[in-house]
Amino acid sequence: MNFLIYIIVGGIAGWLASILMRTNGQQGILLNIVVGIIGGFIGGWLLPMLGVSLGAGWIGFLLTALIGAIILLAIVNLFRRGSAR
């Protein structure tokens, strides 16, 4: 059951991040899910190192994954276009 929740929250976080980073037209739903899940790992690793805690529950997971996904898409944009936008 947790795996399904990770996919749903990852998909939402990846989709929101792609809209904010203006890459939504280049990504499909599968890539949004992958970006959101990888973003969750990045956010879950990076935010505690910075002393930031967004709380527990699905909203905290969503915000953590969203921040990580935005960071991931910014890094990809740096390599792809030379600017993070």
Short mmCIF file of the C-alpha atoms (twelve columns), coordinates in Angstrom:
data_MODEL
# 
_entry.id   MODEL 
# 
loop_
_atom_site.group_PDB 
_atom_site.id 
_atom_site.type_symbol 
_atom_site.label_atom_id 
_atom_site.label_alt_id 
_atom_site.label_comp_id 
_atom_site.label_asym_id 
_atom_site.label_seq_id 
_atom_site.Cartn_x 
_atom_site.Cartn_y 
_atom_site.Cartn_z 
_atom_site.pdbx_PDB_model_num 
ATOM 1  C CA . MET A 1  0.000  0.000  0.000   1 
ATOM 2  C CA . ASN A 2  2.849  2.400  0.774   1 
ATOM 3  C CA . PHE A 3  4.244  1.865  -2.717  1 
ATOM 4  C CA . LEU A 4  0.984  3.102  -4.226  1 
ATOM 5  C CA . ILE A 5  1.068  6.185  -1.995  1 
ATOM 6  C CA . TYR A 6  4.675  6.893  -3.062  1 
ATOM 7  C CA . ILE A 7  3.637  6.708  -6.723  1 
ATOM 8  C CA . ILE A 8  0.647  9.009  -6.250  1 
ATOM 9  C CA . VAL A 9  2.511  11.581 -4.131  1 
ATOM 10 C CA . GLY A 10 5.538  11.352 -6.453  1 
ATOM 11 C CA . GLY A 11 3.338  11.895 -9.483  1 
ATOM 12 C CA . ILE A 12 1.692  14.947 -7.962  1 
ATOM 13 C CA . ALA A 13 5.033  16.393 -6.808  1 
ATOM 14 C CA . GLY A 14 6.660  15.753 -10.201 1 
ATOM 15 C CA . TRP A 15 3.724  17.290 -12.034 1 
ATOM 16 C CA . LEU A 16 3.703  20.420 -9.842  1 
ATOM 17 C CA . ALA A 17 7.493  20.763 -10.141 1 
ATOM 18 C CA . SER A 18 7.328  20.427 -13.930 1 
ATOM 19 C CA . ILE A 19 4.704  23.186 -14.066 1 
ATOM 20 C CA . LEU A 20 6.795  25.468 -11.831 1 
ATOM 21 C CA . MET A 21 9.972  24.776 -13.819 1 
ATOM 22 C CA . ARG A 22 8.142  25.070 -17.179 1 
ATOM 23 C CA . THR A 23 9.034  21.564 -18.379 1 
ATOM 24 C CA . ASN A 24 5.482  20.201 -18.321 1 
ATOM 25 C CA . GLY A 25 5.218  20.054 -22.112 1 
ATOM 26 C CA . GLN A 26 8.339  17.880 -22.331 1 
ATOM 27 C CA . GLN A 27 7.299  15.318 -19.714 1 
ATOM 28 C CA . GLY A 28 4.626  12.691 -19.597 1 
ATOM 29 C CA . ILE A 29 2.962  11.195 -16.554 1 
ATOM 30 C CA . LEU A 30 5.580  8.450  -16.183 1 
ATOM 31 C CA . LEU A 31 8.453  10.942 -16.133 1 
ATOM 32 C CA . ASN A 32 6.522  13.132 -13.674 1 
ATOM 33 C CA . ILE A 33 6.226  10.144 -11.325 1 
ATOM 34 C CA . VAL A 34 9.926  9.322  -11.679 1 
ATOM 35 C CA . VAL A 35 10.938 12.956 -11.091 1 
ATOM 36 C CA . GLY A 36 8.658  13.137 -8.035  1 
ATOM 37 C CA . ILE A 37 9.995  9.926  -6.497  1 
ATOM 38 C CA . ILE A 38 13.637 10.861 -7.111  1 
ATOM 39 C CA . GLY A 39 12.800 14.346 -5.839  1 
ATOM 40 C CA . GLY A 40 11.446 12.748 -2.676  1 
ATOM 41 C CA . PHE A 41 14.777 11.029 -2.113  1 
ATOM 42 C CA . ILE A 42 16.692 14.249 -2.814  1 
ATOM 43 C CA . GLY A 43 14.450 16.309 -0.545  1 
ATOM 44 C CA . GLY A 44 14.506 13.640 2.158   1 
ATOM 45 C CA . TRP A 45 18.294 13.657 2.080   1 
ATOM 46 C CA . LEU A 46 18.931 17.387 1.662   1 
ATOM 47 C CA . LEU A 47 16.334 19.049 3.910   1 
ATOM 48 C CA . PRO A 48 17.400 17.366 7.192   1 
ATOM 49 C CA . MET A 49 21.002 18.320 6.410   1 
ATOM 50 C CA . LEU A 50 19.849 21.949 6.238   1 
ATOM 51 C CA . GLY A 51 17.882 21.590 9.476   1 
ATOM 52 C CA . VAL A 52 14.494 21.849 7.781   1 
ATOM 53 C CA . SER A 53 11.610 19.618 8.884   1 
ATOM 54 C CA . LEU A 54 8.300  19.815 7.063   1 
ATOM 55 C CA . GLY A 55 6.484  17.439 9.385   1 
ATOM 56 C CA . ALA A 56 5.010  14.012 8.913   1 
ATOM 57 C CA . GLY A 57 2.028  12.912 6.910   1 
ATOM 58 C CA . TRP A 58 1.341  13.061 3.229   1 
ATOM 59 C CA . ILE A 59 1.495  16.881 3.058   1 
ATOM 60 C CA . GLY A 60 5.007  16.862 4.517   1 
ATOM 61 C CA . PHE A 61 5.991  14.117 2.073   1 
ATOM 62 C CA . LEU A 62 4.468  16.067 -0.807  1 
ATOM 63 C CA . LEU A 63 6.313  19.269 0.080   1 
ATOM 64 C CA . THR A 64 9.597  17.394 0.555   1 
ATOM 65 C CA . ALA A 65 9.194  15.636 -2.794  1 
ATOM 66 C CA . LEU A 66 8.180  18.898 -4.485  1 
ATOM 67 C CA . ILE A 67 11.273 20.728 -3.243  1 
ATOM 68 C CA . GLY A 68 13.498 17.814 -4.257  1 
ATOM 69 C CA . ALA A 69 11.853 17.569 -7.680  1 
ATOM 70 C CA . ILE A 70 12.361 21.292 -8.286  1 
ATOM 71 C CA . ILE A 71 16.031 20.899 -7.380  1 
ATOM 72 C CA . LEU A 72 16.307 17.900 -9.701  1 
ATOM 73 C CA . LEU A 73 14.672 19.708 -12.627 1 
ATOM 74 C CA . ALA A 74 16.884 22.772 -12.036 1 
ATOM 75 C CA . ILE A 75 19.985 20.574 -12.245 1 
ATOM 76 C CA . VAL A 76 18.699 18.886 -15.413 1 
ATOM 77 C CA . ASN A 77 17.962 22.303 -16.949 1 
ATOM 78 C CA . LEU A 78 21.488 23.466 -16.111 1 
ATOM 79 C CA . PHE A 79 22.964 20.609 -18.100 1 
ATOM 80 C CA . ARG A 80 20.398 20.755 -20.889 1 
ATOM 81 C CA . ARG A 81 20.154 24.515 -21.501 1 
ATOM 82 C CA . GLY A 82 22.913 26.107 -19.468 1 
ATOM 83 C CA . SER A 83 20.457 27.899 -17.150 1 
ATOM 84 C CA . ALA A 84 18.198 26.755 -14.317 1 
ATOM 85 C CA . ARG A 85 15.410 29.207 -15.379 1 
# 
